[in-house]
Structures are given as structure tokens and as C-alpha cells.
PDB file of C-alpha atoms and ligand atoms in Angstrom:
ATOM      1  CA  UNK A 170     116.260  -4.467 165.747  1.00 64.00           C
ATOM      2  CA  UNK A 171     116.119  -5.267 161.912  1.00 82.00           C
ATOM      3  CA  UNK A 172     119.094  -5.848 159.711  1.00 94.00           C
ATOM      4  CA  UNK A 173     119.893  -4.064 156.759  1.00 97.00           C
ATOM      5  CA  UNK A 174     118.052  -5.103 153.498  1.00 98.00           C
ATOM      6  CA  UNK A 175     117.867  -4.742 149.788  1.00 98.00           C
ATOM      7  CA  UNK A 176     114.321  -4.577 148.151  1.00 98.00           C
ATOM      8  CA  UNK A 177     113.201  -4.002 144.533  1.00 98.00           C
ATOM      9  CA  UNK A 178     110.195  -1.497 144.721  1.00 98.00           C
ATOM     10  CA  UNK A 179     107.164  -2.124 142.109  1.00 98.00           C
ATOM     11  CA  UNK A 180     107.210  -0.521 138.970  1.00 98.00           C
ATOM     12  CA  UNK A 181     104.233   1.879 138.384  1.00 98.00           C
ATOM     13  CA  UNK A 182     104.286   3.153 142.217  1.00 98.00           C
ATOM     14  CA  UNK A 183     104.727   6.364 143.664  1.00 98.00           C
ATOM     15  CA  UNK A 184     108.368   6.239 145.004  1.00 98.00           C
ATOM     16  CA  UNK A 185     107.856   8.394 148.015  1.00 98.00           C
ATOM     17  CA  UNK A 186     104.705   6.272 148.823  1.00 98.00           C
ATOM     18  CA  UNK A 187     106.533   3.121 148.024  1.00 98.00           C
ATOM     19  CA  UNK A 188     109.055   4.143 150.367  1.00 98.00           C
ATOM     20  CA  UNK A 189     107.101   5.027 153.399  1.00 98.00           C
ATOM     21  CA  UNK A 190     104.892   1.727 153.011  1.00 98.00           C
ATOM     22  CA  UNK A 191     108.178  -0.197 153.005  1.00 98.00           C
ATOM     23  CA  UNK A 192     109.066   1.439 156.342  1.00 97.00           C
ATOM     24  CA  UNK A 193     105.626   1.582 157.886  1.00 97.00           C
ATOM     25  CA  UNK A 194     105.022  -1.833 157.172  1.00 96.00           C
ATOM     26  CA  UNK A 195     108.314  -3.200 158.988  1.00 96.00           C
ATOM     27  CA  UNK A 196     107.829  -0.906 161.670  1.00 94.00           C
ATOM     28  CA  UNK A 197     111.272   0.994 161.077  1.00 95.00           C
ATOM     29  CA  UNK A 198     110.937   4.673 162.148  1.00 94.00           C
ATOM     30  CA  UNK A 199     114.704   5.219 162.057  1.00 96.00           C
ATOM     31  CA  UNK A 200     116.780   4.466 159.136  1.00 97.00           C
ATOM     32  CA  UNK A 201     119.323   5.804 156.320  1.00 98.00           C
ATOM     33  CA  UNK A 202     118.369   4.499 152.821  1.00 98.00           C
ATOM     34  CA  UNK A 203     119.812   4.890 149.214  1.00 98.00           C
ATOM     35  CA  UNK A 204     117.726   4.220 145.841  1.00 98.00           C
ATOM     36  CA  UNK A 205     118.860   3.700 142.464  1.00 98.00           C
ATOM     37  CA  UNK A 206     117.028   2.865 139.266  1.00 98.00           C
ATOM     38  CA  UNK A 207     115.062   4.773 136.946  1.00 98.00           C
ATOM     39  CA  UNK A 208     111.772   7.033 136.888  1.00 98.00           C
ATOM     40  CA  UNK A 209     109.086   7.297 134.294  1.00 98.00           C
ATOM     41  CA  UNK A 210     108.496  10.732 135.306  1.00 98.00           C
ATOM     42  CA  UNK A 211     109.261  12.573 138.380  1.00 97.00           C
ATOM     43  CA  UNK A 212     108.418  15.437 140.541  1.00 97.00           C
ATOM     44  CA  UNK A 213     111.364  17.435 142.477  1.00 98.00           C
ATOM     45  CA  UNK A 214     111.095  20.312 144.938  1.00 98.00           C
ATOM     46  CA  UNK A 215     112.970  22.899 146.521  1.00 97.00           C
ATOM     47  CA  UNK A 216     112.367  24.883 149.602  1.00 97.00           C
ATOM     48  CA  UNK A 217     111.955  28.661 148.920  1.00 97.00           C
ATOM     49  CA  UNK A 218     112.870  30.145 152.353  1.00 96.00           C
ATOM     50  CA  UNK A 219     111.389  33.698 151.547  1.00 96.00           C
ATOM     51  CA  UNK A 220     107.805  32.184 150.854  1.00 95.00           C
ATOM     52  CA  UNK A 221     108.541  29.484 153.254  1.00 96.00           C
ATOM     53  CA  UNK A 222     106.895  26.648 150.900  1.00 96.00           C
ATOM     54  CA  UNK A 223     108.343  23.864 148.703  1.00 97.00           C
ATOM     55  CA  UNK A 224     108.021  24.819 144.907  1.00 97.00           C
ATOM     56  CA  UNK A 225     108.035  21.647 142.878  1.00 97.00           C
ATOM     57  CA  UNK A 226     108.267  21.062 139.307  1.00 97.00           C
ATOM     58  CA  UNK A 227     107.613  17.889 137.009  1.00 98.00           C
ATOM     59  CA  UNK A 228     110.177  16.048 134.730  1.00 97.00           C
ATOM     60  CA  UNK A 229     108.491  13.895 132.226  1.00 96.00           C
ATOM     61  CA  UNK A 230     110.294  10.891 130.650  1.00 96.00           C
ATOM     62  CA  UNK A 231     112.500   8.318 131.610  1.00 98.00           C
ATOM     63  CA  UNK A 232     115.424   9.440 133.709  1.00 98.00           C
ATOM     64  CA  UNK A 233     118.149   7.307 135.419  1.00 98.00           C
ATOM     65  CA  UNK A 234     118.081   7.743 139.445  1.00 98.00           C
ATOM     66  CA  UNK A 235     121.671   8.721 139.551  1.00 98.00           C
ATOM     67  CA  UNK A 236     121.307   8.918 143.159  1.00 98.00           C
ATOM     68  CA  UNK A 237     118.652   9.183 145.877  1.00 98.00           C
ATOM     69  CA  UNK A 238     119.399   9.206 149.527  1.00 98.00           C
ATOM     70  CA  UNK A 239     117.408   9.670 152.794  1.00 98.00           C
ATOM     71  CA  UNK A 240     116.338   9.189 156.262  1.00 98.00           C
ATOM     72  CA  UNK A 241     113.373   7.994 157.868  1.00 98.00           C
ATOM     73  CA  UNK A 242     112.093   9.441 161.185  1.00 97.00           C
ATOM     74  CA  UNK A 243     108.917  10.200 162.954  1.00 96.00           C
ATOM     75  CA  UNK A 244     106.321  13.106 162.633  1.00 95.00           C
ATOM     76  CA  UNK A 245     103.264  13.392 164.331  1.00 94.00           C
ATOM     77  CA  UNK A 246     103.843   9.722 165.587  1.00 92.00           C
ATOM     78  CA  UNK A 247     103.943   8.401 162.137  1.00 94.00           C
ATOM     79  CA  UNK A 248     106.949   7.174 160.082  1.00 95.00           C
ATOM     80  CA  UNK A 249     108.389  10.096 157.859  1.00 97.00           C
ATOM     81  CA  UNK A 250     110.935   9.840 154.861  1.00 98.00           C
ATOM     82  CA  UNK A 251     112.862  12.524 153.562  1.00 98.00           C
ATOM     83  CA  UNK A 252     114.619  12.036 150.653  1.00 98.00           C
ATOM     84  CA  UNK A 253     116.955  13.889 147.884  1.00 98.00           C
ATOM     85  CA  UNK A 254     117.609  12.836 144.387  1.00 98.00           C
ATOM     86  CA  UNK A 255     119.912  13.481 141.407  1.00 98.00           C
ATOM     87  CA  UNK A 256     118.204  12.117 137.900  1.00 98.00           C
ATOM     88  CA  UNK A 257     120.022  12.148 134.698  1.00 98.00           C
ATOM     89  CA  UNK A 258     118.050  12.455 131.441  1.00 96.00           C
ATOM     90  CA  UNK A 259     119.023  11.031 127.742  1.00 95.00           C
ATOM     91  CA  UNK A 260     120.994  14.059 127.161  1.00 95.00           C
ATOM     92  CA  UNK A 261     122.959  13.004 130.414  1.00 96.00           C
ATOM     93  CA  UNK A 262     122.382  16.265 132.047  1.00 96.00           C
ATOM     94  CA  UNK A 263     121.109  16.148 135.718  1.00 97.00           C
ATOM     95  CA  UNK A 264     118.137  17.608 137.927  1.00 97.00           C
ATOM     96  CA  UNK A 265     117.827  17.526 141.453  1.00 98.00           C
ATOM     97  CA  UNK A 266     116.009  18.132 144.438  1.00 98.00           C
ATOM     98  CA  UNK A 267     113.694  17.067 147.166  1.00 98.00           C
ATOM     99  CA  UNK A 268     111.666  14.217 146.793  1.00 98.00           C
ATOM    100  CA  UNK A 269     108.042  14.678 146.610  1.00 97.00           C
ATOM    101  CA  UNK A 270     104.885  12.586 145.405  1.00 96.00           C
ATOM    102  CA  UNK A 271     104.366  12.376 142.039  1.00 96.00           C
ATOM    103  CA  UNK A 272     107.468  10.471 140.819  1.00 98.00           C
ATOM    104  CA  UNK A 273     106.501   7.216 139.162  1.00 98.00           C
ATOM    105  CA  UNK A 274     108.974   4.173 139.575  1.00 98.00           C
ATOM    106  CA  UNK A 275     110.264   2.177 136.307  1.00 98.00           C
ATOM    107  CA  UNK A 276     112.644   0.283 138.488  1.00 98.00           C
ATOM    108  CA  UNK A 277     113.846   0.927 141.754  1.00 98.00           C
ATOM    109  CA  UNK A 278     116.449  -0.769 143.984  1.00 98.00           C
ATOM    110  CA  UNK A 279     116.122   0.099 147.849  1.00 98.00           C
ATOM    111  CA  UNK A 280     119.152  -0.452 150.289  1.00 98.00           C
ATOM    112  CA  UNK A 281     117.931   0.392 153.724  1.00 98.00           C
ATOM    113  CA  UNK A 282     119.707   0.517 157.000  1.00 98.00           C
ATOM    114  CA  UNK A 283     117.866   0.638 160.332  1.00 97.00           C
ATOM    115  CA  UNK A 284     119.404   3.078 162.901  1.00 95.00           C
ATOM    116  CA  UNK A 285     119.636   1.808 166.637  1.00 92.00           C
ATOM    117  CA  UNK A 286     119.031   4.264 169.246  1.00 88.00           C
ATOM    118  CA  UNK A 287     116.620   6.941 169.899  1.00 87.00           C
ATOM    119  CA  UNK A 288     114.236   7.837 166.881  1.00 89.00           C
ATOM    120  CA  UNK A 289     114.549  11.159 165.655  1.00 90.00           C
ATOM    121  CA  UNK A 290     110.945  13.103 165.890  1.00 95.00           C
ATOM    122  CA  UNK A 291     110.418  15.960 163.752  1.00 96.00           C
ATOM    123  CA  UNK A 292     108.915  19.277 165.137  1.00 95.00           C
ATOM    124  CA  UNK A 293     108.008  22.440 163.395  1.00 95.00           C
ATOM    125  CA  UNK A 294     111.190  24.845 163.648  1.00 95.00           C
ATOM    126  CA  UNK A 295     110.082  28.424 163.451  1.00 95.00           C
ATOM    127  CA  UNK A 296     113.432  29.671 162.123  1.00 95.00           C
ATOM    128  CA  UNK A 297     113.198  27.807 159.142  1.00 96.00           C
ATOM    129  CA  UNK A 298     109.442  27.084 158.516  1.00 95.00           C
ATOM    130  CA  UNK A 299     110.387  23.458 158.308  1.00 95.00           C
ATOM    131  CA  UNK A 300     109.852  20.044 160.387  1.00 95.00           C
ATOM    132  CA  UNK A 301     113.349  19.237 161.715  1.00 95.00           C
ATOM    133  CA  UNK A 302     114.710  16.820 164.194  1.00 94.00           C
ATOM    134  CA  UNK A 303     113.964  18.311 167.747  1.00 91.00           C
TER     135      UNK A 303
HETATM  136 ZN1  LIG B 128     114.431  17.874 151.883  1.00 57.97          ZN
END
């Protein structure tokens, strides 16, 4: 089992893609992580439980990653990253939501902690319409 590690993610990368690549390349399928830093632009989502789909919104301009936390598990045999973020802008107002593709890294510091034991596997959950841990 790999130890906890700190890593700077590349400027210009998509945050979700970058996180997924880090864990996939290291063969880590079970972990907890946090990220702090800043994004050049962001896309956040929330789950509409009536429509049973994610609704996303773009936020342009530099924002601090005030908090980003997530986990790594397995979906369809592949590494799956799930993360939520709170971002703060120049007016110090915050927005938050589910991390989706479309968030461009300005600077990002990842702190990851691999979790020993059985790997969580995501399966479709009829009650919510989400892929949750089985
Ligand atoms: Zn989520």
C-alpha cells in the first residue's frame, strides 16, 4: 500500500482529469484526498433529484479553491474520482458543488491518503439514480 503523498498538479490541466490520472497511474483505487489552490475557471454541478441528472454551471475568472475534498473508488473496473469544492472569488463570496470536467488549474496542491482494505465499488442505485458504493 502506497503511503500518503503530496503533489502539485500541473497548471492548465483539467482538475478532474488530472486527479484521475494521478490515481490511475499509481494504481490507487481507494483513497481520500484534499486539494487547495486556485482555478482559472470552474465548472460545478449539483444533482437534480427530480430530473435525475446533474445540472452544471460555469464560473469564469480566477477563484481560490477554499476547500476540495473527495474520494477514489472503482466504477466499471476503472479508477473513479468523486470530489466536491468550495471556491471563493475576488468579492470573497463562495460557490460550491460537485466537481465535474471543465475546471482549469491555476495552481493545485493535492494531499492524498490511500485507504487500505476492500475497494469501494460503485453500482447504479435505483433509489437515487446515482452510482453509489455497493
Ligand atoms: Zn458529488
